XYZ file of C-alpha atoms in Angstrom:
616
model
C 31.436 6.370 -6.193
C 32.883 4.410 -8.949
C 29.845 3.237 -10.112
C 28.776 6.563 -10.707
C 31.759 7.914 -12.572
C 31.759 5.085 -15.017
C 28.205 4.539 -15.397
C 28.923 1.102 -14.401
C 29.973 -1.457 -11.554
C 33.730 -1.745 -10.893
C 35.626 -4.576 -13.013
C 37.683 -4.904 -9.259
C 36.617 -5.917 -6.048
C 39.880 -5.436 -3.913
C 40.295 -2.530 -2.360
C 43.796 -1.328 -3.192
C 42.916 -1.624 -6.869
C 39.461 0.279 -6.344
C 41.177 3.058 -4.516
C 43.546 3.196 -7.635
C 40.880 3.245 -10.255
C 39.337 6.296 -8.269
C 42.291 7.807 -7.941
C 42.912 7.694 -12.021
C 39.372 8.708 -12.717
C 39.371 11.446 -10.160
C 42.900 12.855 -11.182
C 41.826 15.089 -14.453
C 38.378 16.520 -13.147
C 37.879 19.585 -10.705
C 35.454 17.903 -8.423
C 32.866 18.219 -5.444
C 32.431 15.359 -3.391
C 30.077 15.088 -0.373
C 29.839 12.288 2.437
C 26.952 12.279 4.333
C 26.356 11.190 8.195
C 30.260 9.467 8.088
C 30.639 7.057 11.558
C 34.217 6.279 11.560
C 37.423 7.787 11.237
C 38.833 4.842 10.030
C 36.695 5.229 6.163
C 38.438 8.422 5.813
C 42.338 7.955 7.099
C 42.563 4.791 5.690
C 40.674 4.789 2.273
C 39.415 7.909 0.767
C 42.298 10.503 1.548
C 44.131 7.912 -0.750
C 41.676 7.399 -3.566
C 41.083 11.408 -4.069
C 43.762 13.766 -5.539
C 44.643 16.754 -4.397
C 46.172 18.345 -7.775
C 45.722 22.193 -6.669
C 42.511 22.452 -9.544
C 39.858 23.393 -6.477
C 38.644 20.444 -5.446
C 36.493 19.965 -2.485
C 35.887 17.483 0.059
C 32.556 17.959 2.337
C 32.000 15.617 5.064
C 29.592 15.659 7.616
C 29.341 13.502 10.814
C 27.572 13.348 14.061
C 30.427 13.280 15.847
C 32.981 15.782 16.483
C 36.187 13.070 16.322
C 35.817 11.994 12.810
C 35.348 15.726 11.387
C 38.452 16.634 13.059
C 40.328 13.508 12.558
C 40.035 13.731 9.131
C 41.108 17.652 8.899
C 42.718 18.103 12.308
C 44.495 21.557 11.797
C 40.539 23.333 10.450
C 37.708 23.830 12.783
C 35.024 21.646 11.944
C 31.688 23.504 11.387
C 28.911 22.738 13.765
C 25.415 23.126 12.499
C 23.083 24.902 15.352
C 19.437 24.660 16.454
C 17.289 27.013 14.630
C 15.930 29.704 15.995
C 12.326 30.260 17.072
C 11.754 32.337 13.896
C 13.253 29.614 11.750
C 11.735 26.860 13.195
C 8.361 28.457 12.789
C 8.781 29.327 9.354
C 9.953 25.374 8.559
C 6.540 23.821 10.425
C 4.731 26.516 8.518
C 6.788 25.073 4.978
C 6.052 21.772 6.218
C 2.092 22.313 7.160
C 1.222 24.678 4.128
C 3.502 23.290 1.157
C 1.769 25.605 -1.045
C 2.187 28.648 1.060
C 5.750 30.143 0.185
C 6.209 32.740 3.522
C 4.185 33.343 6.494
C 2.859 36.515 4.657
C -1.537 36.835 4.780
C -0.942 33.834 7.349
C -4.192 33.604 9.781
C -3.130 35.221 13.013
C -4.399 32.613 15.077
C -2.720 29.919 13.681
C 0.624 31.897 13.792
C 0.429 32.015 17.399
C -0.690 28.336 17.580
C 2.573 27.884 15.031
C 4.914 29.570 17.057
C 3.701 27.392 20.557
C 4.281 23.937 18.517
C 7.487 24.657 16.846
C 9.133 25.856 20.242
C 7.802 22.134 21.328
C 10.568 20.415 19.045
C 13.530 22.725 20.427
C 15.250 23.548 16.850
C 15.683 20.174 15.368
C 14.366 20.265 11.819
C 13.769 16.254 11.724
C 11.043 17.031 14.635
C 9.683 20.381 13.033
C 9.469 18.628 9.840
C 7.661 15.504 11.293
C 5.065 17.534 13.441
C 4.591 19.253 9.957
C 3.687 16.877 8.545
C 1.173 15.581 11.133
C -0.499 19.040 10.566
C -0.506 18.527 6.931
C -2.976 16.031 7.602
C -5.298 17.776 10.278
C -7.919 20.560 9.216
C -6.159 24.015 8.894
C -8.289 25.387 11.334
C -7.776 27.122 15.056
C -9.566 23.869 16.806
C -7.604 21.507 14.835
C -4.082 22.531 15.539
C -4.953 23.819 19.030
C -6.242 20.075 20.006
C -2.544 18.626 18.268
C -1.263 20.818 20.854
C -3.369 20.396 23.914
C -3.688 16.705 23.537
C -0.121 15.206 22.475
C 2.174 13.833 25.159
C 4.766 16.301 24.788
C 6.870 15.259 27.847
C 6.654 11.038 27.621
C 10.209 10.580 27.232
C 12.210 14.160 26.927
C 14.104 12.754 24.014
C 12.902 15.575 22.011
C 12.527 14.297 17.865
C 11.930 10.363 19.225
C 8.993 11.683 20.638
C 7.658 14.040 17.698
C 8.201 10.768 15.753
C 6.256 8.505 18.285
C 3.341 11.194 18.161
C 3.438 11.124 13.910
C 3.549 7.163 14.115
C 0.454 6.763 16.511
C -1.870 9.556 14.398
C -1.215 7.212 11.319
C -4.387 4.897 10.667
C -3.492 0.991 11.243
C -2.783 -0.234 7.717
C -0.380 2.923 7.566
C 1.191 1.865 10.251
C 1.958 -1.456 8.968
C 3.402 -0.289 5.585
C 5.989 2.195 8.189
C 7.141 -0.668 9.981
C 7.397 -2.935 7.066
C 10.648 -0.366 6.150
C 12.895 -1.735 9.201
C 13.290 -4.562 7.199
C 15.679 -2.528 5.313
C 19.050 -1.760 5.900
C 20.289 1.812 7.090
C 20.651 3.887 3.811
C 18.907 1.517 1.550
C 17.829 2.933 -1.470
C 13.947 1.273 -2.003
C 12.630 1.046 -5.692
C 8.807 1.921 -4.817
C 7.475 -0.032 -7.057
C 9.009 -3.218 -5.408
C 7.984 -2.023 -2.062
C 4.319 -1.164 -3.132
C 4.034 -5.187 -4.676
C 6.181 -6.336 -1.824
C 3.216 -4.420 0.540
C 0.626 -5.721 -1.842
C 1.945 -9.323 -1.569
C 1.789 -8.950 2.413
C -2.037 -8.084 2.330
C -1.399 -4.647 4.031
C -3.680 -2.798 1.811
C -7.715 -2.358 2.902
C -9.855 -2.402 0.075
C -10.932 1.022 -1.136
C -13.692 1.497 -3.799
C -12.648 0.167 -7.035
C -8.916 1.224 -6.728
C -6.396 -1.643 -6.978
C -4.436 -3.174 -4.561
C -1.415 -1.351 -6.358
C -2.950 2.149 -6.557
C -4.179 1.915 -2.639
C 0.011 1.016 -1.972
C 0.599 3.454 -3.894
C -1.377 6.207 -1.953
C 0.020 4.816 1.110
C 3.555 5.778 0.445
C 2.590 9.325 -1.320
C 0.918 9.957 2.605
C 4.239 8.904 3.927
C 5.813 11.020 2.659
C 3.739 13.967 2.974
C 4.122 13.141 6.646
C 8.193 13.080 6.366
C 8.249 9.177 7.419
C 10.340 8.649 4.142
C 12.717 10.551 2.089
C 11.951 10.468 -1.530
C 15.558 10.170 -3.485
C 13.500 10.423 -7.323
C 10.976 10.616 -9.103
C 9.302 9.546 -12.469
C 8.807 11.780 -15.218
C 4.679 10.832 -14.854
C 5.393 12.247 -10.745
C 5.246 9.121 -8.939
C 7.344 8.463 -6.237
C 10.621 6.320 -8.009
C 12.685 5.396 -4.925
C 12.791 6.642 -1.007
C 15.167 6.043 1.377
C 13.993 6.410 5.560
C 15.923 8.789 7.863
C 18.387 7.351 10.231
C 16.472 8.124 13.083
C 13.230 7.115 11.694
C 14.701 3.961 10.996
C 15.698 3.169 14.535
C 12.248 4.144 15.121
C 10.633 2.059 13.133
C 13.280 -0.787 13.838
C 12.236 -0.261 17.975
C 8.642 -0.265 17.616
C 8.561 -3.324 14.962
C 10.759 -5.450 17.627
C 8.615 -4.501 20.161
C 5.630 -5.221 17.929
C 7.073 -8.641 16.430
C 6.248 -6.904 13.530
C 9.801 -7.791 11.811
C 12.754 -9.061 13.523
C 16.397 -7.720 12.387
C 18.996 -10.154 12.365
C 22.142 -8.157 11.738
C 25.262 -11.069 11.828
C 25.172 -14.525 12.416
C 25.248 -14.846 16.150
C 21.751 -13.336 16.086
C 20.241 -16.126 13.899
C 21.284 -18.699 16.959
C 18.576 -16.708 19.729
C 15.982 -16.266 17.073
C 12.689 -16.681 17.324
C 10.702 -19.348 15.213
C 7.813 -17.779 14.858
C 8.843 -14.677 13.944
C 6.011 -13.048 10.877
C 9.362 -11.166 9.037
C 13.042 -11.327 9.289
C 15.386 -9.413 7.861
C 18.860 -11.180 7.675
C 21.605 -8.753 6.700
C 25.299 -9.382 6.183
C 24.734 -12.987 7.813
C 27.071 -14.660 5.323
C 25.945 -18.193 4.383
C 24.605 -19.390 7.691
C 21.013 -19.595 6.827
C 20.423 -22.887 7.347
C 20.492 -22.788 11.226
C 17.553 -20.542 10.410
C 13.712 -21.772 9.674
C 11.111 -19.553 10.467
C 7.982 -21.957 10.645
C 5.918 -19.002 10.786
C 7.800 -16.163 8.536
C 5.369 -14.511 5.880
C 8.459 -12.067 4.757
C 12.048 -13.109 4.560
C 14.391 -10.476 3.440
C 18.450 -11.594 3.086
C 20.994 -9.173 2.449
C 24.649 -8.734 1.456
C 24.820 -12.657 1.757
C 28.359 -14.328 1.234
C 28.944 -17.615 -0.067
C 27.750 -20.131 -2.511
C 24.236 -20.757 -1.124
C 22.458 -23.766 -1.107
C 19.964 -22.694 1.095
C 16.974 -24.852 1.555
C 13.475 -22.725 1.970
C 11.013 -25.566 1.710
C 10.248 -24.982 5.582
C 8.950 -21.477 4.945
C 5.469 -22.826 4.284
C 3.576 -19.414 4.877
C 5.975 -17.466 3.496
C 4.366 -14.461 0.775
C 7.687 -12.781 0.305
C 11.248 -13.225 -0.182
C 14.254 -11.246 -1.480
C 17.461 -12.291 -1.585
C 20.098 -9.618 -2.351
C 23.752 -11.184 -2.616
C 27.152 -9.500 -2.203
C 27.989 -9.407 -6.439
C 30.640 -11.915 -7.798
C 30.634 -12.528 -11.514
C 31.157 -16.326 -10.675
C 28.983 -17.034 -7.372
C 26.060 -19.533 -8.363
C 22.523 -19.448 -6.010
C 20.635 -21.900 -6.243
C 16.831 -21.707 -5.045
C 16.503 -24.934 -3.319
C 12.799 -25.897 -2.520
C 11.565 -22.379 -3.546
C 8.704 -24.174 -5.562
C 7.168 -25.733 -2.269
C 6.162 -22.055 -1.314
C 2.907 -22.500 -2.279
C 1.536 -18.916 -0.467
C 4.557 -17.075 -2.240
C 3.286 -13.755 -4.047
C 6.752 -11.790 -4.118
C 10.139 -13.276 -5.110
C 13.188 -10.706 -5.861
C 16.468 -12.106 -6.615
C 19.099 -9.438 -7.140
C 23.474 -9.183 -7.578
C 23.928 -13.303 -8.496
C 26.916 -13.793 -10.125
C 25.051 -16.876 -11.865
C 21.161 -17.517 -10.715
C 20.474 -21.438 -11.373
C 16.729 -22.671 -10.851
C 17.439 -25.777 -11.885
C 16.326 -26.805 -8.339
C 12.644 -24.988 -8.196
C 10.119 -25.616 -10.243
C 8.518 -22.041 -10.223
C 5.096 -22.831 -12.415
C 3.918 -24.804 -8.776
C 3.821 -21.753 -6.851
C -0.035 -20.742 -7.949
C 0.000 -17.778 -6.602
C 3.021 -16.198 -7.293
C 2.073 -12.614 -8.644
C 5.724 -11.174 -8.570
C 8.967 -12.544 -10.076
C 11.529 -9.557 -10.243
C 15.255 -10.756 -11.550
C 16.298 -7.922 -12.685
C 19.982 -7.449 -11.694
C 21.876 -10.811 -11.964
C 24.697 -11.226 -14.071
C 23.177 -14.237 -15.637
C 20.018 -16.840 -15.148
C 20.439 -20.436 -16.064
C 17.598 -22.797 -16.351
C 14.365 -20.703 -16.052
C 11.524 -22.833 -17.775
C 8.443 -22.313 -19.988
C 6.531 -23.944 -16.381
C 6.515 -19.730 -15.612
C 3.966 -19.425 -18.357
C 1.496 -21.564 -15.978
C 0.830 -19.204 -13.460
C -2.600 -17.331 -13.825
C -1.623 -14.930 -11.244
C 1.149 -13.365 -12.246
C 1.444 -9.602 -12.903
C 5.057 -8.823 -12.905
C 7.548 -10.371 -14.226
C 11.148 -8.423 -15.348
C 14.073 -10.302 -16.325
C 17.402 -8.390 -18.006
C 17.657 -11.601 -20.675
C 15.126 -13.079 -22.353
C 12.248 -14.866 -20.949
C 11.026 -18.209 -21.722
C 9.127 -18.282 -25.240
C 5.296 -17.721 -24.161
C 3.131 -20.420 -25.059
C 0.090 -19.933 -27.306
C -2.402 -21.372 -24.981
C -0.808 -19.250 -21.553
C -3.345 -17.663 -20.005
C -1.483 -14.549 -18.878
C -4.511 -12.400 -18.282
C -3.472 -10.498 -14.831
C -0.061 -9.655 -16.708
C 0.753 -5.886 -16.113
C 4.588 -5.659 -16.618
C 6.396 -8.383 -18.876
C 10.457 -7.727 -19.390
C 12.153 -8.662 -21.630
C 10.520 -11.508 -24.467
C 11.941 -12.034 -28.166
C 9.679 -9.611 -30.627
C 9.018 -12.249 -33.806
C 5.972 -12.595 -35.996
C 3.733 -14.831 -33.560
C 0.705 -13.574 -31.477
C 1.152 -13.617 -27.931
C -2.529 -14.533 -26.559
C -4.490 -12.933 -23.209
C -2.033 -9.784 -22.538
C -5.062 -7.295 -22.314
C -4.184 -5.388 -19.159
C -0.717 -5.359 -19.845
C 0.946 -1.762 -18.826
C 4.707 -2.373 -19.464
C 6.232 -4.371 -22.070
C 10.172 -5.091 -23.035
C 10.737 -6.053 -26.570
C 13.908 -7.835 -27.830
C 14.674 -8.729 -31.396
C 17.151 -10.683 -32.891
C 16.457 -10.528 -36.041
C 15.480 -7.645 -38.304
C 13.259 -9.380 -40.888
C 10.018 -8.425 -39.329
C 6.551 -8.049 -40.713
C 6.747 -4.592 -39.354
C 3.239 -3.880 -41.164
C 1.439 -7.020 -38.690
C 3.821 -8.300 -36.439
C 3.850 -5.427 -33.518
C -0.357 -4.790 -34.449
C -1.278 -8.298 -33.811
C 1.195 -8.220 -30.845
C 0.127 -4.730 -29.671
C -2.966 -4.298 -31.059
C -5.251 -4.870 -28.347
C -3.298 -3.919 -25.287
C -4.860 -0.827 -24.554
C -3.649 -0.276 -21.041
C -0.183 0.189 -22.274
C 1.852 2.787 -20.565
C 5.596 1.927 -21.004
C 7.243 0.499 -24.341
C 10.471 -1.051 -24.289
C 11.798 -2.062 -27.805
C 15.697 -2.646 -28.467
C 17.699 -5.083 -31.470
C 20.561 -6.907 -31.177
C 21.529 -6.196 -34.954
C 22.907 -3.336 -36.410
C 19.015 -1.971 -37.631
C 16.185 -1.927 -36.135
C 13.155 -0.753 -38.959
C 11.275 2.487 -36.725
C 8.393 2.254 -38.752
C 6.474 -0.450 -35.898
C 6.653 2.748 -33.920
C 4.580 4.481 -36.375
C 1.103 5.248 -34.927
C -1.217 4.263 -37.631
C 0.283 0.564 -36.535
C -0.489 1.650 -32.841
C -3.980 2.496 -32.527
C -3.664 2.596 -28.835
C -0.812 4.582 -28.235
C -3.120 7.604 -27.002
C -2.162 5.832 -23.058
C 1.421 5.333 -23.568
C 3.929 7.609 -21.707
C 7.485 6.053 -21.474
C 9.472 4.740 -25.238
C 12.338 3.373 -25.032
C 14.030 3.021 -28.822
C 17.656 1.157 -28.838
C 18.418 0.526 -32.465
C 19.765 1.883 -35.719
C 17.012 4.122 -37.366
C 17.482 2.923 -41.247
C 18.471 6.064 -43.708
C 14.805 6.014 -45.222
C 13.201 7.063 -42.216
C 13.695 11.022 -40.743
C 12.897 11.780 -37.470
C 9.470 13.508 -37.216
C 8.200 14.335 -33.650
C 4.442 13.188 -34.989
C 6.356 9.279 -34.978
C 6.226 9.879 -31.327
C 2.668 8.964 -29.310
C 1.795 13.046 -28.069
C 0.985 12.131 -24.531
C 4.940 11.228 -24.152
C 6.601 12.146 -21.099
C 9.809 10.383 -20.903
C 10.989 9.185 -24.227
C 14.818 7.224 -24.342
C 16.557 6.703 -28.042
C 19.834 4.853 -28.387
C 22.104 3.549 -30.939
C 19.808 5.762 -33.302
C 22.784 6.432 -35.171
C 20.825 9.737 -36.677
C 22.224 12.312 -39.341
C 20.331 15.148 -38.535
C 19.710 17.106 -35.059
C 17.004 15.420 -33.616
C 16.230 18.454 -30.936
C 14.137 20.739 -33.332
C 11.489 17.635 -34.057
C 11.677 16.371 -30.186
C 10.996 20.137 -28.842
C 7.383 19.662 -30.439
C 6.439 17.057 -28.041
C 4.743 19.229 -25.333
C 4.105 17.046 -22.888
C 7.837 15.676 -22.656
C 9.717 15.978 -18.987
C 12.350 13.571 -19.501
C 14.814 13.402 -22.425
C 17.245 10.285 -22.424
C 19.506 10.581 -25.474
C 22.436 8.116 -25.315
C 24.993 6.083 -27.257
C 25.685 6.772 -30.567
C 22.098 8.704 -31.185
C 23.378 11.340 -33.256
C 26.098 11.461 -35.493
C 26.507 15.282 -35.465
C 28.873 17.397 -33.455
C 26.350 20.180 -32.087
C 22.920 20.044 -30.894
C 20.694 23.120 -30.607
C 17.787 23.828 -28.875
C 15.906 26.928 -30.236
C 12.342 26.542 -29.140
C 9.718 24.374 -27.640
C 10.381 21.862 -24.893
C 8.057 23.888 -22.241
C 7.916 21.076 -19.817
C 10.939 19.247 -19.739
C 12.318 18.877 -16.618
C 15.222 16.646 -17.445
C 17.609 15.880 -20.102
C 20.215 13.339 -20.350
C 22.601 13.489 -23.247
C 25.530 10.594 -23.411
C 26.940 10.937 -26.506
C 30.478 11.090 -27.350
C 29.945 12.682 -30.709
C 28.105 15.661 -29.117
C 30.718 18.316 -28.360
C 28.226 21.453 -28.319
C 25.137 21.910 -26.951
C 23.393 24.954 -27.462
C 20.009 26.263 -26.128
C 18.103 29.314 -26.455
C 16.742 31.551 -24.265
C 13.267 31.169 -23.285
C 13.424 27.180 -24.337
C 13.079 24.333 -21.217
C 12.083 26.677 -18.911
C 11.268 24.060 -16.560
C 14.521 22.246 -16.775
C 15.843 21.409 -13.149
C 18.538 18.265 -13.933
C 20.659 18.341 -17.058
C 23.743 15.391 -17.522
C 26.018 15.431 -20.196
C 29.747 14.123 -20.741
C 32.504 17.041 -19.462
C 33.752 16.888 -22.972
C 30.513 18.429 -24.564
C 30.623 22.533 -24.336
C 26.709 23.724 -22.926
C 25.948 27.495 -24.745
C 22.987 28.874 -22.616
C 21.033 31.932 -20.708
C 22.773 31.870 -17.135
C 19.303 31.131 -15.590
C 19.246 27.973 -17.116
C 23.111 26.661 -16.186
C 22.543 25.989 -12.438
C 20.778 22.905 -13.230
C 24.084 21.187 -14.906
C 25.524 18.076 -14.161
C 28.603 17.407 -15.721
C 29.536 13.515 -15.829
């Protein structure tokens, strides 16, 4: 919660001091909070009635639980609210939702399959989870009479009597095998995880999951796989990108049980979740997910592991991983301290390793791996660590790799690396030098630390021929940072690209045109611009723009206003402390659905448009 108020991660860790912070944050604002599926009493009496103010301004609380005692120990004196089964009418109309997302009512709806409709939604007995699940199980069957009356006639629809377990088990065994395998690869994450997708897609790539399809990739096929997922309402999707790809999912509570059963009973993964478990485990387990196990991992070597996942781990680790000699994936997630040091110990014996994630190190030393001997590492994502010490130019090496992200600076890249199968590559210093073999590059993080470019060859020769590029990443640690490399007649490939990211000073000689701007753009980020004029009346030409992301310091002007254009934005971010006004016409964004500003800054617009307002 305090993460998202500040925008940040807390600067405390106890929890008498976090409740306090809250408290102080919490105390000015009229607020709405929800908590979702709560288990105990014990989070509510003892934490949050503490840490949020009741100051008579209308705030709200809304909890809801599956049990009756911690709804009514938390308000004891109101009657809690119990949600019912729907109705046979209801539960009709949400398979039909479900089966035909296209089709907004039942209206013109073929008679016979209304019937067919009504006999299968009566099968899940009200519980949306199950109507929604057999849904999507139609989704994927012809929408014809003999298609929908076989689901009916030949599902087991009496195996167990446990009602939306069993819808599940019917969705699970209609999947085709690899589909399967990419379902049950989610128990390995803990309940409410949030999942970046593109992690999970390489992470299910690195496994060898995917069949070969035509000339797709391996990457695209993944990719597929979780869009059918979905569509079958085995995953959640929390966001997405502005180009409509899914950005993260989460996996129901009872799907995840699901999925946790069958992949036990599969030895598909096996769920170790505290440190007694690790004593009874099973050697040859082919994935393990250890999760708040603390710093016990060395009792644990899985001769025959391909996938090790550890989370919420406590204490310094020196964890030695040289026996995981078939292992293709590992991610380690740590419980964050600013001063905790991991060290990967005998990582670079892994010599089948395709996926390593390290994320929340206080400090992440590989002094102790060599990572250019692992030949066939394709993923190195390490992202989200406070800091990295010792990471070594023996990266450069590996002719495999494809993704590699880093929040500092990488290693300088050698001249003779041959990085050919490089698709993402964040962050490296921007200077004057060619950086060989980056063809099929797609993402790219620029740093610079200096602002004496050769703006007129330095990003041409760097950029020149990389004409996969989608995403462009480009931010200065000085005080300007000269936006004429974005200029497109230094770009001659910037007809692909469709994420910029600008963090710098735009110098006084340059003005803000939108035809700077690639005009396939659909998410486009500027910060520290530090511009004197409104930059909205130049952006609103870019008609292929859904996502907006102005923030710190972009615009030196009190008001903003929006009088035309923008006819596919979807969302806008502005996080500016400057900006007190922000004024749009009517008629303009008319496709706007998320809008996030600062509570300070004053919105002026048609009524239609102010339901999709966050204030932050």
């Amino acid at each position: 919660m305090l993460t998202k108020l500040k925008n940040s991660e807390p600067t405390v860790q106890d929890m008498d001091d976090l409740i306090i912070e809250l408290k102080g944050l919490l105390s000015s604002k009229r607020y709405l909070i929800i908590l979702d599926d709560v288990w105990v009493t014990d989070l509510w009496n003892q934490y949050l009635k503490h840490a949020l103010p009741d100051v008579g301004n209308g705030s709200r609380v809304l909890m809801t639980s599956r049990f009756i005692e911690v709804a009514q120990s938390a308000d004891p004196i109101m009657e809690p609210y119990e949600l019912k089964i729907l109705n046979d009418e209801d539960s009709r109309d949400l398979l039909i939702k479900k089966a035909f997302p296209y089709q907004k009512t039942s209206e013109n709806f073929p008679n016979d399959l209304l019937e067919l409709a009504d006999e299968l939604s009566k099968k899940c007995k009200g519980l949306p989870l199950a109507l929604i699940v057999l849904g999507g199980i139609l989704l994927t069957k012809d929408q014809t009479y003999t298609a929908w009356e076989n689901e009916l006639r030949t599902m087991d629809w009496h195996s167990k009597g446990k009602d939306c377990i069993d819808i599940i088990a019917m969705s699970y065994e209609d999947m085709p095998y690899y589909l399967k395998t990419c379902f049950l690869f989610l128990a390995s994450f803990p309940e409410d995880y949030k999942i970046s997708a593109r992690c999970l897609i390489k992470m299910w790539v690195a496994d060898g999951f995917m069949p070969q399809q035509g000339r797709k990739t391996m990457e695209e096929i993944a990719e597929d796989c979780l869009e059918q997922l979905f569509q079958r309402s085995m995953i959640q999707v929390s966001s997405r990108h502005a180009n409509g790809s899914i950005k993260y999912c989460r996996v129901h509570d009872l799907l995840l049980d699901f999925a946790m059963h069958q992949a036990g009973k599969e030895n598909f993964v096996t769920i170790f979740a505290n440190p007694q478990d690790i004593n009874h485990c099973d050697r040859a387990t082919r994935r393990a997910s250890l999760q708040s196990c603390g710093a016990q991992l060395t009792e644990y070597v899985g001769l025959k592991t391909r996938s090790l996942f550890l989370f919420d781990l406590k204490g310094n680790l020196l964890m030695s991983y040289s026996e995981f000699r078939l292992l293709r994936v590992l991610v380690i997630e740590v419980v964050w301290s600013d001063e905790e040091i991991v060290k990967l110990r005998g990582i670079d014996r892994l010599i089948h390793l395709k996926y390593l994630g390290i994320s929340n190190c206080g400090i992440l030393d590989m002094s102790e791996c060599s990572l250019g001997r692992l030949k066939n590492l394709e993923t190195v994502d390490i992202r989200r660590n406070n800091m990295i010490s010792n990471l070594t130019t023996d990266l450069w090496t590996i002719d495999t790799l494809k993704y590699v992200l880093c929040h500092e600076l990488l290693p300088e890249i050698p001249s003779t690396a041959d990085l050919r199968n490089l698709q993402t590559l964040e962050w490296i210093l921007f200077d004057n030098k060619t950086i060989p073999h980056l063809n099929n590059l797609r993402r790219l993080g620029l740093e610079s630390k200096s602002i004496h470019w050769d703006v007129d060859h330095a990003l041409p020769h760097l950029l020149g021929g990389l004409s996969s590029l989608t995403s462009l990443k480009i931010k200065s640690c000085e005080s300007n940072l000269p936006m004429e490399i974005i200029y497109p007649k230094a770009l001659p490939y910037y007809q692909n690209l469709q994420i910029l990211y600008l963090d710098g000073q735009w110098p006084e000689s340059v003005t803000l045109k939108a035809s700077l701007f690639p005009s396939h753009l659909v998410k486009l980020t500027l910060c520290y611009s530090c511009l004197g004029q409104d930059p909205m009346s130049e952006l609103a030409k870019l008609n292929n723009l859904k996502e907006l992301v102005l923030t710190t310091d972009v615009y030196n002007g009190r008001q903003m206003i929006c009088s035309a254009g923008f006819p596919v934005l979807q969302k806008l971010v502005i996080l500016s402390l400057t900006v007190k006004i922000l004024t749009v016409a009517k008629g303009v964004m008319p496709k706007l659905k998320y809008l996030r500003i600062y509570d300070h800054c004053k919105v002026e617009a048609p009524p239609e448009l102010l339901h999709s307002i966050t204030l932050f």
